[in-house]
Tab-separated table of C-alpha atoms and ligand atoms in Angstrom:
chain	number	residue	atom	x	y	z
A	1	UNK	CA	22.741	168.398	-157.271
A	2	UNK	CA	21.570	167.189	-153.884
A	3	UNK	CA	18.000	167.319	-152.635
A	4	UNK	CA	18.999	168.077	-149.069
A	5	UNK	CA	20.114	171.710	-149.474
A	6	UNK	CA	19.867	173.995	-146.462
A	7	UNK	CA	21.046	171.840	-143.588
A	8	UNK	CA	24.496	171.172	-145.034
A	9	UNK	CA	27.420	173.560	-145.295
A	10	UNK	CA	29.732	171.302	-147.299
A	11	UNK	CA	29.562	169.482	-150.588
A	12	UNK	CA	29.255	165.731	-150.332
A	13	UNK	CA	32.570	163.850	-150.579
A	14	UNK	CA	33.086	161.925	-153.782
A	15	UNK	CA	33.554	158.743	-151.756
A	16	UNK	CA	30.210	159.288	-150.005
A	17	UNK	CA	28.444	159.929	-153.257
A	18	UNK	CA	29.969	156.933	-155.004
A	19	UNK	CA	29.134	154.680	-152.103
A	20	UNK	CA	25.653	156.052	-151.562
A	21	UNK	CA	24.528	156.226	-155.146
A	22	UNK	CA	22.056	153.691	-156.485
A	23	UNK	CA	21.638	155.189	-159.942
A	24	UNK	CA	23.573	152.400	-161.668
A	25	UNK	CA	20.857	149.915	-160.781
A	26	UNK	CA	17.733	151.954	-160.015
A	27	UNK	CA	17.775	153.771	-163.345
A	28	UNK	CA	15.851	150.868	-164.825
A	29	UNK	CA	12.865	152.189	-162.851
A	30	UNK	CA	12.822	155.539	-164.694
A	31	UNK	CA	9.498	154.852	-166.353
A	32	UNK	CA	7.808	153.711	-163.163
A	33	UNK	CA	9.245	156.718	-161.328
A	34	UNK	CA	7.782	159.071	-163.918
A	35	UNK	CA	4.434	157.257	-164.020
A	36	UNK	CA	4.222	157.470	-160.217
A	37	UNK	CA	5.100	161.167	-160.245
A	38	UNK	CA	2.465	161.888	-162.870
A	39	UNK	CA	-0.226	160.191	-160.775
A	40	UNK	CA	0.999	162.083	-157.705
A	41	UNK	CA	0.903	165.455	-159.509
A	42	UNK	CA	-2.637	164.814	-160.788
A	43	UNK	CA	-3.762	163.943	-157.277
A	44	UNK	CA	-2.102	167.044	-155.791
A	45	UNK	CA	-3.995	169.225	-158.283
A	46	UNK	CA	-7.290	167.389	-157.782
A	47	UNK	CA	-6.961	168.022	-154.045
A	48	UNK	CA	-6.135	171.704	-154.575
A	49	UNK	CA	-2.604	171.287	-153.183
A	50	UNK	CA	-0.984	172.541	-156.407
A	51	UNK	CA	-2.595	174.539	-159.194
A	52	UNK	CA	-3.807	173.031	-162.456
A	53	UNK	CA	-1.305	175.199	-164.235
A	54	UNK	CA	1.604	173.726	-162.246
A	55	UNK	CA	0.198	170.251	-162.749
A	56	UNK	CA	0.153	170.747	-166.521
A	57	UNK	CA	3.742	171.980	-166.495
A	58	UNK	CA	4.808	168.995	-164.401
A	59	UNK	CA	2.996	166.481	-166.622
A	60	UNK	CA	4.395	167.946	-169.823
A	61	UNK	CA	7.871	168.158	-168.309
A	62	UNK	CA	7.777	164.562	-167.108
A	63	UNK	CA	6.432	163.316	-170.443
A	64	UNK	CA	9.254	165.102	-172.264
A	65	UNK	CA	11.830	163.610	-169.912
A	66	UNK	CA	10.373	160.148	-170.515
A	67	UNK	CA	10.420	160.633	-174.288
A	68	UNK	CA	13.968	161.981	-174.187
A	69	UNK	CA	15.254	159.074	-172.097
A	70	UNK	CA	13.588	156.567	-174.414
A	71	UNK	CA	14.873	158.230	-177.582
A	72	UNK	CA	18.375	158.412	-176.141
A	73	UNK	CA	18.353	162.219	-176.176
A	74	UNK	CA	18.655	162.423	-172.407
A	75	UNK	CA	21.378	160.342	-170.781
A	76	UNK	CA	20.923	159.372	-167.158
A	77	UNK	CA	23.678	160.993	-165.096
A	78	UNK	CA	25.788	158.233	-163.532
A	79	UNK	CA	26.743	160.589	-160.695
A	80	UNK	CA	23.180	161.287	-159.608
A	81	UNK	CA	22.286	159.867	-156.214
A	82	UNK	CA	19.370	157.890	-157.523
A	83	UNK	CA	16.729	157.885	-160.247
A	84	UNK	CA	14.280	159.894	-158.126
A	85	UNK	CA	16.816	162.678	-157.569
A	86	UNK	CA	17.828	162.670	-161.215
A	87	UNK	CA	14.317	163.037	-162.579
A	88	UNK	CA	13.248	165.682	-160.087
A	89	UNK	CA	16.382	167.735	-160.744
A	90	UNK	CA	15.937	167.394	-164.507
A	91	UNK	CA	12.292	168.454	-164.203
A	92	UNK	CA	13.174	171.528	-162.183
A	93	UNK	CA	15.886	172.408	-164.704
A	94	UNK	CA	13.312	172.235	-167.454
A	95	UNK	CA	10.194	173.834	-165.910
A	96	UNK	CA	11.523	175.861	-162.989
A	97	UNK	CA	9.503	176.411	-159.797
A	98	UNK	CA	6.633	174.089	-160.702
A	99	UNK	CA	9.152	171.219	-160.654
A	100	UNK	CA	9.997	172.020	-157.047
A	101	UNK	CA	6.362	171.439	-156.065
A	102	UNK	CA	6.218	167.841	-157.270
A	103	UNK	CA	7.680	166.465	-154.062
A	104	UNK	CA	4.954	168.064	-151.900
A	105	UNK	CA	3.402	165.443	-149.602
A	106	UNK	CA	5.852	162.800	-150.740
A	107	UNK	CA	9.165	161.333	-149.644
A	108	UNK	CA	11.671	159.256	-151.526
A	109	UNK	CA	10.758	156.529	-149.079
A	110	UNK	CA	7.209	156.086	-150.341
A	111	UNK	CA	8.413	156.956	-153.839
A	112	UNK	CA	10.977	154.159	-153.985
A	113	UNK	CA	8.572	151.695	-152.366
A	114	UNK	CA	6.109	152.567	-155.116
A	115	UNK	CA	8.656	152.338	-157.928
A	116	UNK	CA	9.842	148.865	-156.918
A	117	UNK	CA	6.291	147.582	-156.687
A	118	UNK	CA	5.420	148.935	-160.131
A	119	UNK	CA	8.635	147.522	-161.589
A	120	UNK	CA	8.197	144.103	-160.016
A	121	UNK	CA	4.581	143.846	-161.173
A	122	UNK	CA	5.858	144.202	-164.735
A	123	UNK	CA	8.750	141.795	-164.145
A	124	UNK	CA	6.362	139.234	-162.654
A	125	UNK	CA	4.172	139.414	-165.754
A	126	UNK	CA	7.209	138.901	-167.983
A	127	UNK	CA	8.370	135.814	-166.099
A	128	UNK	CA	4.809	134.469	-166.083
A	129	UNK	CA	4.606	134.872	-169.872
A	130	UNK	CA	7.891	133.005	-170.283
A	131	UNK	CA	6.614	130.215	-168.033
A	132	UNK	CA	3.421	129.999	-170.118
A	133	UNK	CA	5.555	129.589	-173.232
A	134	UNK	CA	7.511	126.791	-171.580
A	135	UNK	CA	4.258	125.113	-170.553
A	136	UNK	CA	2.996	125.256	-174.139
A	137	UNK	CA	6.187	123.563	-175.359
A	138	UNK	CA	5.993	120.928	-172.628
A	139	UNK	CA	2.394	120.218	-173.531
A	140	UNK	CA	3.293	119.759	-177.199
A	141	UNK	CA	6.270	117.519	-176.409
A	142	UNK	CA	4.233	115.502	-173.915
A	143	UNK	CA	1.507	114.848	-176.470
A	144	UNK	CA	4.129	113.732	-178.998
A	145	UNK	CA	5.445	111.281	-176.409
A	146	UNK	CA	2.347	109.652	-175.040
A	147	UNK	CA	3.531	106.318	-176.478
A	148	UNK	CA	7.160	106.673	-175.493
A	149	UNK	CA	7.986	104.136	-172.812
A	150	UNK	CA	11.042	104.847	-170.686
A	151	UNK	CA	12.429	103.620	-167.408
A	152	UNK	CA	11.235	105.556	-164.393
A	153	UNK	CA	13.838	105.812	-161.631
A	154	UNK	CA	14.115	105.933	-157.892
A	155	UNK	CA	17.617	106.380	-156.433
A	156	UNK	CA	18.580	106.770	-160.112
A	157	UNK	CA	18.072	103.003	-160.400
A	158	UNK	CA	15.589	101.709	-162.917
A	159	UNK	CA	12.340	101.300	-161.032
A	160	UNK	CA	9.156	101.004	-163.095
A	161	UNK	CA	8.248	101.816	-166.676
A	162	UNK	CA	6.733	105.244	-167.280
A	163	UNK	CA	5.614	107.222	-170.306
A	164	UNK	CA	7.914	110.085	-171.328
A	165	UNK	CA	4.880	112.315	-171.914
A	166	UNK	CA	4.034	111.992	-168.235
A	167	UNK	CA	7.607	112.637	-167.255
A	168	UNK	CA	7.372	115.994	-169.023
A	169	UNK	CA	3.977	116.644	-167.464
A	170	UNK	CA	5.556	116.239	-164.038
A	171	UNK	CA	7.738	119.262	-164.777
A	172	UNK	CA	4.721	121.099	-166.189
A	173	UNK	CA	2.981	120.651	-162.827
A	174	UNK	CA	5.939	122.260	-161.040
A	175	UNK	CA	5.939	125.233	-163.392
A	176	UNK	CA	2.185	125.623	-162.964
A	177	UNK	CA	2.684	125.861	-159.208
A	178	UNK	CA	5.423	128.427	-159.856
A	179	UNK	CA	2.952	130.494	-161.851
A	180	UNK	CA	0.510	130.259	-158.961
A	181	UNK	CA	3.145	131.396	-156.478
A	182	UNK	CA	4.051	134.407	-158.637
A	183	UNK	CA	0.393	135.361	-159.060
A	184	UNK	CA	-0.103	135.013	-155.332
A	185	UNK	CA	2.874	137.200	-154.459
A	186	UNK	CA	1.707	139.762	-156.986
A	187	UNK	CA	-1.721	139.874	-155.405
A	188	UNK	CA	-0.256	140.573	-151.970
A	189	UNK	CA	2.147	143.205	-153.312
A	190	UNK	CA	-0.528	145.052	-155.265
A	191	UNK	CA	-1.181	147.814	-152.721
A	192	UNK	CA	0.067	151.357	-153.018
A	193	UNK	CA	2.538	152.802	-150.494
A	194	UNK	CA	2.291	156.281	-152.071
A	195	UNK	CA	1.202	158.892	-149.544
A	196	UNK	CA	2.943	157.172	-146.644
A	197	UNK	CA	5.538	159.947	-146.879
A	198	UNK	CA	8.824	159.415	-145.070
A	199	UNK	CA	7.147	157.154	-142.510
A	200	UNK	CA	4.226	158.884	-140.825
A	201	UNK	CA	1.983	160.014	-143.648
A	202	UNK	CA	1.404	163.684	-144.323
A	203	UNK	CA	-0.701	166.559	-143.029
A	204	UNK	CA	-1.768	167.557	-146.545
A	205	UNK	CA	-5.249	166.573	-147.596
A	206	UNK	CA	-4.028	163.949	-150.077
A	207	UNK	CA	-6.110	161.220	-151.689
A	208	UNK	CA	-4.174	157.971	-151.506
A	209	UNK	CA	-6.980	155.939	-153.064
A	210	UNK	CA	-6.890	158.129	-156.159
A	211	UNK	CA	-3.213	157.468	-156.894
A	212	UNK	CA	-3.591	153.802	-155.958
A	213	UNK	CA	-6.383	153.373	-158.466
A	214	UNK	CA	-4.671	155.374	-161.197
A	215	UNK	CA	-1.587	153.160	-160.865
A	216	UNK	CA	-3.530	149.902	-161.041
A	217	UNK	CA	-3.322	148.882	-157.379
A	218	UNK	CA	-6.064	147.014	-155.547
A	219	UNK	CA	-5.912	149.482	-152.663
A	220	UNK	CA	-3.485	151.284	-150.353
A	221	UNK	CA	-1.024	149.951	-147.792
A	222	UNK	CA	-2.998	150.776	-144.670
A	223	UNK	CA	-0.141	151.463	-142.272
A	224	UNK	CA	2.321	154.146	-143.333
A	225	UNK	CA	5.242	152.741	-141.290
A	226	UNK	CA	4.712	149.369	-142.911
A	227	UNK	CA	4.196	150.911	-146.364
A	228	UNK	CA	7.717	152.352	-146.504
A	229	UNK	CA	9.548	149.538	-144.749
A	230	UNK	CA	7.913	146.431	-146.188
A	231	UNK	CA	9.999	144.412	-148.605
A	232	UNK	CA	8.193	141.122	-147.970
A	233	UNK	CA	7.066	141.164	-151.565
A	234	UNK	CA	10.680	141.134	-152.790
A	235	UNK	CA	11.385	138.137	-150.569
A	236	UNK	CA	8.232	136.318	-151.656
A	237	UNK	CA	9.080	136.888	-155.288
A	238	UNK	CA	12.702	135.822	-154.795
A	239	UNK	CA	11.371	132.689	-153.142
A	240	UNK	CA	9.013	131.970	-156.034
A	241	UNK	CA	11.866	132.619	-158.475
A	242	UNK	CA	14.174	130.345	-156.481
A	243	UNK	CA	11.662	127.538	-156.874
A	244	UNK	CA	11.466	128.200	-160.619
A	245	UNK	CA	15.246	127.758	-160.622
A	246	UNK	CA	15.049	124.582	-158.535
A	247	UNK	CA	12.679	123.133	-161.107
A	248	UNK	CA	14.692	124.324	-164.089
A	249	UNK	CA	17.840	123.000	-162.460
A	250	UNK	CA	16.418	119.532	-161.796
A	251	UNK	CA	15.123	119.415	-165.347
A	252	UNK	CA	18.534	120.539	-166.622
A	253	UNK	CA	20.247	117.799	-164.677
A	254	UNK	CA	18.063	115.237	-166.455
A	255	UNK	CA	18.681	116.813	-169.850
A	256	UNK	CA	22.425	116.624	-169.205
A	257	UNK	CA	22.187	112.951	-168.244
A	258	UNK	CA	19.833	112.085	-171.073
A	259	UNK	CA	22.070	113.465	-173.779
A	260	UNK	CA	25.161	111.680	-172.467
A	261	UNK	CA	26.354	108.645	-174.442
A	262	UNK	CA	25.462	106.529	-171.420
A	263	UNK	CA	21.771	107.376	-171.826
A	264	UNK	CA	21.242	108.816	-175.310
A	265	UNK	CA	17.554	109.340	-174.590
A	266	UNK	CA	17.502	112.703	-176.286
A	267	UNK	CA	19.611	114.791	-178.606
A	268	UNK	CA	19.755	118.549	-178.339
A	269	UNK	CA	19.556	120.569	-181.499
A	270	UNK	CA	22.920	121.804	-182.796
A	271	UNK	CA	21.686	125.374	-182.488
A	272	UNK	CA	21.172	124.874	-178.752
A	273	UNK	CA	24.416	122.990	-178.030
A	274	UNK	CA	28.067	123.940	-177.960
A	275	UNK	CA	31.309	122.290	-178.999
A	276	UNK	CA	34.743	121.881	-177.499
A	277	UNK	CA	37.831	123.838	-178.528
A	278	UNK	CA	39.966	120.682	-178.419
A	279	UNK	CA	37.777	117.578	-178.619
A	280	UNK	CA	36.220	117.425	-182.075
A	281	UNK	CA	33.599	114.843	-181.130
A	282	UNK	CA	32.074	116.885	-178.324
A	283	UNK	CA	28.583	118.288	-178.271
A	284	UNK	CA	27.893	119.851	-174.921
A	285	UNK	CA	24.625	120.774	-173.164
A	286	UNK	CA	25.941	124.166	-172.014
A	287	UNK	CA	22.520	125.777	-171.729
A	288	UNK	CA	21.284	123.150	-169.295
A	289	UNK	CA	24.521	123.321	-167.307
A	290	UNK	CA	24.401	127.107	-167.089
A	291	UNK	CA	20.782	127.054	-166.002
A	292	UNK	CA	21.728	124.549	-163.291
A	293	UNK	CA	24.648	126.775	-162.284
A	294	UNK	CA	22.687	130.012	-162.310
A	295	UNK	CA	20.210	128.636	-159.806
A	296	UNK	CA	22.855	129.473	-157.185
A	297	UNK	CA	22.667	133.177	-158.025
A	298	UNK	CA	18.944	133.300	-157.458
A	299	UNK	CA	19.135	131.417	-154.150
A	300	UNK	CA	21.884	133.900	-153.181
A	301	UNK	CA	19.573	136.797	-154.059
A	302	UNK	CA	16.901	135.357	-151.783
A	303	UNK	CA	19.429	134.992	-148.964
A	304	UNK	CA	20.622	138.576	-149.529
A	305	UNK	CA	17.116	139.913	-149.146
A	306	UNK	CA	16.367	137.884	-146.038
A	307	UNK	CA	19.620	138.991	-144.441
A	308	UNK	CA	19.213	142.660	-145.354
A	309	UNK	CA	15.780	142.786	-143.791
A	310	UNK	CA	16.121	140.652	-140.715
A	311	UNK	CA	17.502	143.208	-138.246
A	312	UNK	CA	15.996	146.451	-139.493
A	313	UNK	CA	14.031	148.600	-137.085
A	314	UNK	CA	11.056	150.477	-138.522
A	315	UNK	CA	10.801	152.331	-140.773
A	316	UNK	CA	13.068	153.104	-143.772
A	317	UNK	CA	16.779	152.359	-143.456
A	318	UNK	CA	19.339	152.828	-146.167
A	319	UNK	CA	20.131	149.122	-145.977
A	320	UNK	CA	16.954	148.669	-147.981
A	321	UNK	CA	18.599	150.165	-151.045
A	322	UNK	CA	20.277	146.752	-151.297
A	323	UNK	CA	16.916	145.186	-152.193
A	324	UNK	CA	17.022	146.235	-155.815
A	325	UNK	CA	20.200	144.616	-157.090
A	326	UNK	CA	19.185	141.337	-155.519
A	327	UNK	CA	15.623	141.177	-156.757
A	328	UNK	CA	16.477	142.559	-160.204
A	329	UNK	CA	19.248	139.996	-160.570
A	330	UNK	CA	16.816	137.234	-159.604
A	331	UNK	CA	14.335	138.355	-162.269
A	332	UNK	CA	17.001	138.897	-164.920
A	333	UNK	CA	18.523	135.485	-164.280
A	334	UNK	CA	15.211	133.629	-164.431
A	335	UNK	CA	14.188	135.461	-167.609
A	336	UNK	CA	17.534	134.700	-169.229
A	337	UNK	CA	17.307	131.033	-168.283
A	338	UNK	CA	13.738	130.583	-169.517
A	339	UNK	CA	14.499	132.402	-172.764
A	340	UNK	CA	17.213	129.873	-173.652
A	341	UNK	CA	15.709	126.804	-171.995
A	342	UNK	CA	12.319	126.779	-173.753
A	343	UNK	CA	13.581	126.653	-177.358
A	344	UNK	CA	16.193	124.095	-176.274
A	345	UNK	CA	13.373	121.798	-175.110
A	346	UNK	CA	11.263	122.633	-178.134
A	347	UNK	CA	13.973	121.594	-180.595
A	348	UNK	CA	15.341	118.507	-178.834
A	349	UNK	CA	14.838	115.120	-180.483
A	350	UNK	CA	13.596	112.240	-178.417
A	351	UNK	CA	15.234	108.909	-179.055
A	352	UNK	CA	12.171	106.771	-178.407
A	353	UNK	CA	13.935	103.540	-179.280
A	354	UNK	CA	16.755	104.048	-176.806
A	355	UNK	CA	14.282	104.907	-174.097
A	356	UNK	CA	12.291	101.750	-174.880
A	357	UNK	CA	15.445	99.626	-174.922
A	358	UNK	CA	16.588	100.993	-171.591
A	359	UNK	CA	13.169	100.236	-170.175
A	360	UNK	CA	13.472	96.619	-171.395
A	361	UNK	CA	16.544	96.057	-169.256
A	362	UNK	CA	16.772	96.129	-165.489
A	363	UNK	CA	13.590	94.214	-164.654
A	364	UNK	CA	11.498	97.330	-164.306
A	365	UNK	CA	8.356	95.223	-164.793
A	366	UNK	CA	9.105	93.102	-161.712
A	367	UNK	CA	6.463	94.940	-159.664
A	368	UNK	CA	3.933	94.112	-162.368
A	369	UNK	CA	4.973	90.462	-162.230
A	370	UNK	CA	4.367	90.452	-158.466
A	371	UNK	CA	1.052	92.259	-158.972
A	372	UNK	CA	0.087	89.532	-161.477
A	373	UNK	CA	0.509	86.856	-158.813
A	374	UNK	CA	-1.271	88.998	-156.219
A	375	UNK	CA	-4.245	89.440	-158.524
A	376	UNK	CA	-4.340	85.622	-158.806
A	377	UNK	CA	-4.789	85.358	-155.046
A	378	UNK	CA	-1.275	85.260	-153.577
A	379	UNK	CA	-0.559	87.693	-150.711
A	380	UNK	CA	1.622	90.529	-152.037
A	381	UNK	CA	4.589	89.742	-149.774
A	382	UNK	CA	4.713	86.156	-151.084
A	383	UNK	CA	4.337	87.366	-154.669
A	384	UNK	CA	7.140	89.867	-154.055
A	385	UNK	CA	9.461	87.124	-152.742
A	386	UNK	CA	8.758	84.753	-155.648
A	387	UNK	CA	9.333	87.521	-158.178
A	388	UNK	CA	12.594	88.395	-156.463
A	389	UNK	CA	13.706	84.802	-156.862
A	390	UNK	CA	12.743	84.840	-160.548
A	391	UNK	CA	14.753	88.065	-161.080
A	392	UNK	CA	17.737	86.523	-159.308
A	393	UNK	CA	17.448	83.434	-161.526
A	394	UNK	CA	17.192	85.560	-164.695
A	395	UNK	CA	20.297	87.551	-163.751
A	396	UNK	CA	22.231	84.279	-163.435
A	397	UNK	CA	20.947	82.843	-166.717
A	398	UNK	CA	21.121	86.168	-168.556
A	399	UNK	CA	17.416	86.289	-169.284
A	400	UNK	CA	14.697	88.900	-168.834
A	401	UNK	CA	11.162	88.504	-167.536
A	402	UNK	CA	9.973	88.750	-171.136
A	403	UNK	CA	12.197	85.912	-172.409
A	404	UNK	CA	11.834	83.485	-169.522
A	405	UNK	CA	9.842	80.453	-170.787
A	406	UNK	CA	6.498	79.665	-169.152
A	407	UNK	CA	7.711	76.258	-167.862
A	408	UNK	CA	10.390	78.077	-165.894
A	409	UNK	CA	7.842	80.524	-164.494
A	410	UNK	CA	5.725	77.572	-163.393
A	411	UNK	CA	8.630	76.164	-161.402
A	412	UNK	CA	8.388	79.244	-159.167
A	413	UNK	CA	4.588	79.212	-158.879
A	414	UNK	CA	1.808	77.250	-160.568
A	415	UNK	CA	-0.286	80.437	-160.645
A	416	UNK	CA	1.692	81.536	-163.721
A	417	UNK	CA	-0.047	81.197	-167.093
A	418	UNK	CA	0.486	82.425	-170.639
A	419	UNK	CA	-1.154	85.769	-169.772
A	420	UNK	CA	1.843	86.679	-167.619
A	421	UNK	CA	3.547	87.996	-170.757
A	422	UNK	CA	0.708	90.488	-171.262
A	423	UNK	CA	0.913	91.576	-167.670
A	424	UNK	CA	4.617	92.320	-167.858
A	425	UNK	CA	4.523	93.897	-171.301
A	426	UNK	CA	6.211	97.286	-170.901
A	427	UNK	CA	3.603	99.254	-172.800
A	428	UNK	CA	0.808	97.694	-170.732
A	429	UNK	CA	2.720	98.318	-167.531
A	430	UNK	CA	3.398	101.947	-168.346
A	431	UNK	CA	-0.055	102.759	-169.621
A	432	UNK	CA	-2.123	100.846	-167.090
A	433	UNK	CA	-0.624	102.702	-164.222
A	434	UNK	CA	-2.542	105.581	-162.769
A	435	UNK	CA	-1.057	108.777	-164.179
B	1	LIG	N1	17.926	155.107	-153.366
B	1	LIG	C1	17.124	154.938	-152.214
B	1	LIG	C2	16.726	153.480	-152.081
B	1	LIG	O1	16.849	152.791	-153.004
B	1	LIG	C3	15.885	155.780	-152.317
B	1	LIG	C4	15.288	156.164	-151.001
B	1	LIG	C5	16.167	157.112	-150.297
B	1	LIG	N2	15.598	157.532	-149.059
B	1	LIG	C6	16.326	158.092	-148.089
B	1	LIG	N3	15.702	158.399	-147.002
B	1	LIG	N4	17.598	158.296	-148.212
B	1	LIG	O2	16.339	153.017	-151.037
């Protein structure tokens, strides 16, 4: 059944309906659609626009529809135009004329804008909870690894010794900023478009603040044209989610490197790894690779939203129906990734010895050796040059800064003393640095 009876003399073509329909992806908003309609019906009655009797019928009807969808008794019709049409038609089927009054002082344009906001508020909370869980795991792992010395890298070349706990805390900082960005976007989105009508508000004496408050919003969208045509919040959220994926993807890249035979810094739990169909020795970090790969989907979703919106005149345009698949996919992907990623990190084993051994090679305490000379009064540039010469000598003689005898050190500078070995000790180097 179509909502636009009267003006049309022909049935809609199947091709038009198939192309136009959004039910396959907006049906996930059924609960939010019903919740919004209930608040709207209560407001209409409170303002004397519909009777209390009709309101009661509408509320009971909507509650029954909700219960029936959730129990599986009522299947959502895949041929309906959208979830709003489906629920209104079902309501009218069930309660008759009262159902036809629900759409008074409302349009699908403010209705859909409301439904997406309600849905995305919930989605944002779910992603935030998953990020909190990841942060708890990172905190635990970091504490377990406050003594684990590893090489820190720049250009993927061994640079200076760091503590693995702090390495993990670096990622925790990124995820904390992600949480902040999500909370921020949620704050800006938390205003109700309901009552904006198709675009220009309504002549009925509605109470927009009442529905806004009942639905948990901080207020109303002030401008009705903006209320129905704003999808900034989808773009902001897709941006925040893209950054979550950037961070997960960088982290995944490290996990993949670290569990290679070349590094062997960590080992993933068997339950969170996969094997090969042909190579019996293989243990693959598929989760990390898939997370890295799926980042592309979320960036694509962000680009979709930006592109859909960029040329649209005010107010509602059907193009905007394209918002939902993109933003829902972004949320679904991030939730899926976090759900698998967090237990993978939680169950991984850290090979502290291999990390320590890798840190002992590659002269990553050379800066500390130069700092030692600087603290004894040599200008840093001179200390840097001398240390470079020592490193070059060690490479030729196959020694490290730790094994080079003091007499040899003294040949490069008489400022060297026995305490140089303390200064270049990896644990001291890693821990003495400002975190
Ligand atoms: N399915 C539509 C959407 O997602 C609902 C709004 C339809 N409004 C309209 N004027 N055709 O955008």
